[in-house]
Coordinates of C-alpha atoms in Angstrom, one line a residue:
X1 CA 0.0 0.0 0.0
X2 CA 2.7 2.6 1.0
X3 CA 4.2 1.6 -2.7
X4 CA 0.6 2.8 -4.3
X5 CA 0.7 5.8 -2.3
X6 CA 4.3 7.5 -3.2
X7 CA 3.0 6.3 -6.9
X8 CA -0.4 8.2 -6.5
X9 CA 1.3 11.1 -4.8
X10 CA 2.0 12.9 -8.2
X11 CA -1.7 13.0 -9.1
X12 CA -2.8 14.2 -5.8
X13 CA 0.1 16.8 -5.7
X14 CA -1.0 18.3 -9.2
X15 CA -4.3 18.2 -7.8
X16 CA -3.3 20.8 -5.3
X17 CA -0.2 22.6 -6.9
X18 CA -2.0 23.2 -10.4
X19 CA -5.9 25.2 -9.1
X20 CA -3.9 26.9 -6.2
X21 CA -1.3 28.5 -9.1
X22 CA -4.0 28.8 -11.2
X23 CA -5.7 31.4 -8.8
X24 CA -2.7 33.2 -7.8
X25 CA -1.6 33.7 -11.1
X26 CA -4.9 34.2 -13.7
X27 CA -7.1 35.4 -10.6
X28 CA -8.6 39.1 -10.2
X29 CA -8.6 38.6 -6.8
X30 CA -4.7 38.4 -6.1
X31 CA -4.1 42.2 -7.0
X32 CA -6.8 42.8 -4.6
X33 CA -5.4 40.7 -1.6
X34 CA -1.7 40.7 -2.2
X35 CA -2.0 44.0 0.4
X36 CA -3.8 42.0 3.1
X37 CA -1.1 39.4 3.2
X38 CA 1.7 38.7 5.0
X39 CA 3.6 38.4 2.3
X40 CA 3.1 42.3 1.7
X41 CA 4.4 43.3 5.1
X42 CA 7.4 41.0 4.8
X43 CA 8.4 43.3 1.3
X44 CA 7.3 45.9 2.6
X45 CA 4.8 46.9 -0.6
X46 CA 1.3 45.2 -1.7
X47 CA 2.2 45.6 -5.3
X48 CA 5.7 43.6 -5.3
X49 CA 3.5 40.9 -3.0
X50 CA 1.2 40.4 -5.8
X51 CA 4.0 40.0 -8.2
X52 CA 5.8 37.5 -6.2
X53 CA 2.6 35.2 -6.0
X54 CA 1.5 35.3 -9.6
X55 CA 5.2 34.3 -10.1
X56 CA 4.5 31.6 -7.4
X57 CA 1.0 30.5 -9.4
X58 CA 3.4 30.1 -12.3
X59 CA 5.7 28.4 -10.6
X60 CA 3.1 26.1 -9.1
X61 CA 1.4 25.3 -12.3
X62 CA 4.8 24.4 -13.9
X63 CA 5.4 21.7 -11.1
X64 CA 2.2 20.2 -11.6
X65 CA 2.6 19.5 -15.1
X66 CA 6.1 18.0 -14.6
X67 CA 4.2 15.8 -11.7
X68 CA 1.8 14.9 -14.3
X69 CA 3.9 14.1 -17.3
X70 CA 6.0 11.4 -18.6
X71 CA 9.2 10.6 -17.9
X72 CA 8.2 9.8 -14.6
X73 CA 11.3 11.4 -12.6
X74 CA 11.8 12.1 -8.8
X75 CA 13.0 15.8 -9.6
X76 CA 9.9 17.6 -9.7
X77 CA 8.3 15.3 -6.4
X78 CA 12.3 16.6 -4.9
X79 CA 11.4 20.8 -6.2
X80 CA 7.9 20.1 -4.2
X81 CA 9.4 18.9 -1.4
X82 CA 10.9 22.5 -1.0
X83 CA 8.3 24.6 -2.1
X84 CA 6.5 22.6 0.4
X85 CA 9.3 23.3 3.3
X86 CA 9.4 27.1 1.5
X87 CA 5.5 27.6 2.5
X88 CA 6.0 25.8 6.2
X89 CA 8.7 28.6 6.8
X90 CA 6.7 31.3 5.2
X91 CA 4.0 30.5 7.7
X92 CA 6.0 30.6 10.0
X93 CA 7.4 34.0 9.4
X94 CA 3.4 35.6 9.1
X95 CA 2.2 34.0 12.1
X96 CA 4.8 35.7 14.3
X97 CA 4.8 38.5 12.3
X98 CA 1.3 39.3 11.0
X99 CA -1.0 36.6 12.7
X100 CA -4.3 38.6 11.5
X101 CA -3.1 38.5 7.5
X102 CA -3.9 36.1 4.9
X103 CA -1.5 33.5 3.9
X104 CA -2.4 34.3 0.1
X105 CA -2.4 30.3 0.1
X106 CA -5.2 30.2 -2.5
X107 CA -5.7 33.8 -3.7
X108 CA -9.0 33.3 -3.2
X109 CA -9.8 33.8 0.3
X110 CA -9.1 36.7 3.0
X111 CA -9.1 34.6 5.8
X112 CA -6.6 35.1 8.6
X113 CA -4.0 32.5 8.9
X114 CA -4.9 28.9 10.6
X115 CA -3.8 25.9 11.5
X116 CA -5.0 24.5 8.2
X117 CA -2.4 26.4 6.2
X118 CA 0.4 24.7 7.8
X119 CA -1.2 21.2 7.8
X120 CA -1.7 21.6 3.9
X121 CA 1.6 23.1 3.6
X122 CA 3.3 19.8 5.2
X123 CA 1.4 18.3 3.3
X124 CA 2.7 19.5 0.2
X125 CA 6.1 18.4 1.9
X126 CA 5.0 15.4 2.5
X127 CA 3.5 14.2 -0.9
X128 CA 6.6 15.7 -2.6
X129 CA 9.1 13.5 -0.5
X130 CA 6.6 10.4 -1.4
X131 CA 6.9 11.7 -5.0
X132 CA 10.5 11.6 -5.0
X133 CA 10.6 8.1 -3.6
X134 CA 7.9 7.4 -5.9
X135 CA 9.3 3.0 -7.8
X136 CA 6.5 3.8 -11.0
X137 CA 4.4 6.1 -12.6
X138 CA 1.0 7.2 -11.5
X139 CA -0.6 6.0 -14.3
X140 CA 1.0 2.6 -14.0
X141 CA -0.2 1.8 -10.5
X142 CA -3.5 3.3 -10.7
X143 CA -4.0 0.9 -14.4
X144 CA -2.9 -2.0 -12.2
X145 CA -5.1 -1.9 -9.0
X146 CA -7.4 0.8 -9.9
X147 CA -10.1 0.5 -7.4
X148 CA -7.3 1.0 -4.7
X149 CA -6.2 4.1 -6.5
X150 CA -9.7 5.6 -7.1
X151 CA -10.5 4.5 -3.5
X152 CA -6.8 6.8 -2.1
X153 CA -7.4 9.9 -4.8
X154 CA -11.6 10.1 -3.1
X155 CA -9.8 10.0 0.3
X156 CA -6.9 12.5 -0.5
X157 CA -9.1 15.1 -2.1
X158 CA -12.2 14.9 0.8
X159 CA -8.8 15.8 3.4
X160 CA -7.6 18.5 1.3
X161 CA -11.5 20.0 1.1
X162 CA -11.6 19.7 4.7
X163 CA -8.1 21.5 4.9
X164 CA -10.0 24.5 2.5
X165 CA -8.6 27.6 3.6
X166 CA -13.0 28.4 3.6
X167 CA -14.6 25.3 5.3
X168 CA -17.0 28.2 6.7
X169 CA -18.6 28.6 3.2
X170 CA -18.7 25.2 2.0
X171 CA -20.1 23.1 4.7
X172 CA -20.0 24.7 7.8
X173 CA -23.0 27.3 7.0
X174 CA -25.1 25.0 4.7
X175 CA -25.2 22.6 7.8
X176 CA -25.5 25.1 10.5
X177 CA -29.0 26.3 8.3
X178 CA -30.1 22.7 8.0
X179 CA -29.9 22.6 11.8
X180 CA -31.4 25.6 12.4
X181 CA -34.5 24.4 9.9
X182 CA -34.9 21.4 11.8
X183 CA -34.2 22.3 15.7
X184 CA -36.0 25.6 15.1
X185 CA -34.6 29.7 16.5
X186 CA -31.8 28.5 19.3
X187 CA -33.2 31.4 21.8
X188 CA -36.6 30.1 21.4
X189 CA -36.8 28.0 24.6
X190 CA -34.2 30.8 26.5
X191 CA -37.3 32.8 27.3
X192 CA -34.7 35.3 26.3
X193 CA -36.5 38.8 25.0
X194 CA -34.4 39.0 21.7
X195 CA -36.0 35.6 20.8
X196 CA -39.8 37.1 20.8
X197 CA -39.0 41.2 20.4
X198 CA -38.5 43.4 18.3
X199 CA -35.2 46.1 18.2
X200 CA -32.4 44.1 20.3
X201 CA -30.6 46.6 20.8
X202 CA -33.0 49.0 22.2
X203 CA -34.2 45.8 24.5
X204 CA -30.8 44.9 25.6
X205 CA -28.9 49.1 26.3
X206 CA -26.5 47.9 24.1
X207 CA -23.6 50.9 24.1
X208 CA -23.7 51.5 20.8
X209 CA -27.5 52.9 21.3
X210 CA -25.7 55.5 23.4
X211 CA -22.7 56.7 21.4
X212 CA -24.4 58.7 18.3
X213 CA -23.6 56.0 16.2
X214 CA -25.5 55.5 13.0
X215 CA -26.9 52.2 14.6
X216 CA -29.0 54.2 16.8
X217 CA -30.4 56.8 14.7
X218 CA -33.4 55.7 12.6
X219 CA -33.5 55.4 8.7
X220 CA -34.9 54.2 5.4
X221 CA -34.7 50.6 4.4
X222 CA -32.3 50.2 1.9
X223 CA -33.0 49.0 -1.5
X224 CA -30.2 46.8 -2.0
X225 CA -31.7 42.5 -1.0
X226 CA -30.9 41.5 2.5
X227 CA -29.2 37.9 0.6
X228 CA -27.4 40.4 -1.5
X229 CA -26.1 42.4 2.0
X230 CA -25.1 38.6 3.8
X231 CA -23.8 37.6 0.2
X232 CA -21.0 40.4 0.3
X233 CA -20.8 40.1 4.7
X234 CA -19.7 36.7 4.2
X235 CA -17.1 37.6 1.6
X236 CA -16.0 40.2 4.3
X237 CA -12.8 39.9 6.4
X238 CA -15.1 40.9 9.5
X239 CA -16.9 38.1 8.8
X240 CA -13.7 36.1 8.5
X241 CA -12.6 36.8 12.1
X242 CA -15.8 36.7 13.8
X243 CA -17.6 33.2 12.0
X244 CA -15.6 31.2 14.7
X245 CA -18.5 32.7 17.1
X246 CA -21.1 32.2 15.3
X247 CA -23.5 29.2 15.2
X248 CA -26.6 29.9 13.3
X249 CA -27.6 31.2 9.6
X250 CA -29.3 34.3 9.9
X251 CA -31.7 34.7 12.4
X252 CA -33.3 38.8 12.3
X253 CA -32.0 41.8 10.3
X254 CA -33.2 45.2 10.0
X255 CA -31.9 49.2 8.5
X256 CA -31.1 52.2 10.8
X257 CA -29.4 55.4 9.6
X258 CA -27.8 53.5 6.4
X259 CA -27.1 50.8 8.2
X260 CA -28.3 47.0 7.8
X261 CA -27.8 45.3 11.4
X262 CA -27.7 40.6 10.8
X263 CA -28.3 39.0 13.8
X264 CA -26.7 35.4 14.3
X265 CA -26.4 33.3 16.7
X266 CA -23.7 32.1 18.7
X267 CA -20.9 30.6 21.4
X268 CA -18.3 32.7 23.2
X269 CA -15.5 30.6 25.1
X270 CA -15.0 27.1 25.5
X271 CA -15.4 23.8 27.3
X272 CA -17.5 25.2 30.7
X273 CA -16.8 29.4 30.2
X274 CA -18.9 28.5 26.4
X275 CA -22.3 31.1 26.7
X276 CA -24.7 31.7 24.0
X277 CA -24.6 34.9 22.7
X278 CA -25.7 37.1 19.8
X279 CA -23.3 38.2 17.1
X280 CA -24.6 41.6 15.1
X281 CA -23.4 42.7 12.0
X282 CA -24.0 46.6 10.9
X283 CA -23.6 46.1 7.1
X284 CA -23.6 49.4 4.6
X285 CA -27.2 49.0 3.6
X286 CA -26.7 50.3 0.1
X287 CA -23.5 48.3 -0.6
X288 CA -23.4 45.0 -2.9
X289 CA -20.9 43.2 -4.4
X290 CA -21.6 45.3 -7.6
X291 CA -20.4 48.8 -5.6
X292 CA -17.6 47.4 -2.9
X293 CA -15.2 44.7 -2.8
X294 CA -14.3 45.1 1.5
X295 CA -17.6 47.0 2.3
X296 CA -17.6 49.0 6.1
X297 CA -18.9 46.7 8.6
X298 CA -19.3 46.6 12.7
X299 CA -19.1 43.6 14.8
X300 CA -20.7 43.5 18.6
X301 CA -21.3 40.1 20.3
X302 CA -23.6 40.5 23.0
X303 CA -24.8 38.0 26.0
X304 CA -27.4 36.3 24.7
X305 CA -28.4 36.4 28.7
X306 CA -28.1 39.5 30.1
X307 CA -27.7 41.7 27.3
X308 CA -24.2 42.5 28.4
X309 CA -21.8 43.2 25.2
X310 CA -19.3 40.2 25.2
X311 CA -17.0 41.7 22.1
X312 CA -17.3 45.0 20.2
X313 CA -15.1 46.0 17.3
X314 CA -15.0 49.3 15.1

């Protein structure tokens, strides 16, 4: 079996290597997150950042078509082996550095840097050493036992999914709204006011009802679709920091003074200090993803008990 897998390792490697240098180096979106990354900090300019990681896409897309093509030879499997122990260093570097930046992994997402970049990034280690040591072609073992292969490619691309630099987007939310269709609002049986009321955070005292912040001055409801406002939220890098909170799909929104306020659900803490609370959003009602790439937004996490604010951001 360890035989099939160095063999199958080039597949799975070119699997990776060749979408995630696609991104970075044909993708509208690396201009536009080159700045965020750590990568950008560690030159010292957004523009050289985004340079350097369409020439990495290139690079990447290169080595998957060696891992792909015949001769079969260890060198590429060896050159992925270090652009494996490259992006383990790299990592290293931004989470000491810059531990809220993206990684720029994928290009595609602005999510801070997690445990699941380094896992994939020894795992790109990994397969390349297995590549290298790698007694036949791919497409030799998986012609001679191919239900084995088909059975190790399945496995190897549902771990990488799971290691998606988004798992949020993918899974996470759709089942989080199928639970929330079947087991019904989680505050309904709390007896809590926000489950039954109207305006939480005139029930609640929240601070920001205090400050002269737009959230407390009334408005017009924007025109723009509320699945249009949680579209672009979602895409947001507020959204990115504070999802580990929530728990629900969305559960109430509403506009004040140009501002659309989503209420989720959620859990603050762990193991015994974990205590349901409410995670608002205040969204730019009239932005869409047609007007604003990183739109304004406002993050408060409230006690979904006493009212009392848990977590506030500007």
């Amino acid at each position: 079996m360890s035989a099939l897998v160095c063999a199958l390792a080039p597949l799975v490697l070119a699997g990776v290597l060749g979408p995630a240098g696609a991104g970075k180096l044909f993708g509208r979106g690396t201009a536009r997150q080159a700045p965020r990354t750590a990568l950008a900090r560690l030159l010292r300019d957004g523009g050289r950042a985004a340079l350097v990681l369409r020439a990495l896409g290139a690079v990447e897309l290169l080595l998957a078509a060696a891992l792909l093509a015949p001769p079969a030879t260890p060198l590429p499997g060896a050159a992925a082996a270090l652009l494996g122990a490259g992006f383990l260093g790299y990592l290293g570097y931004a989470h000491a550095a810059a531990p809220g930046s993206s990684c720029g992994c994928t290009a595609r997402q602005d999510a801070p840097l997690t445990w699941r970049a380094f896992v994939r990034a020894a795992a790109v280690l990994a397969g390349g050493v297995a590549a290298a040591l790698a007694q036949q072609p791919w497409w030799t073992a998986a012609a001679r036992r191919p239900a084995a292969a088909l059975c190790l490619v399945l496995a190897a691309a549902a771990a990488l999914t799971a290691l998606s630099a988004d798992p949020d987007r993918r899974w996470r939310m759709p089942l989080r709204r199928l639970r929330l269709r079947i087991a019904g609002h989680p505050l309904a049986a709390t007896g809590h006011p926000l489950a039954a009321t109207g305006h939480p955070l005139a029930a609640t005292g929240h601070p920001l009802a205090a400050t002269g912040h737009p959230l407390a001055a009334a408005g017009a409801p924007a025109a723009v679709p509320v699945a249009a406002t949680v579209e672009l939220l979602e895409r947001s890098r507020a959204w990115q920091s504070a999802s580990r909170v929530v728990r629900s799909a969305l559960l109430d929104h509403w506009d004040d003074g140009g501002w659309r306020i989503l209420q989720f659900a959620g859990v603050h803490g762990g193991g015994t200090a974990a205590r349901p609370v409410l995670v608002l959003f205040a969204v730019d009602a009239a932005a869409s993803l047609d007007t604003v790439r990183e739109p304004a937004v406002r993050v408060s996490v409230i006690d979904a008990d006493s009212g009392a604010p848990v977590m506030a951001t500007a």
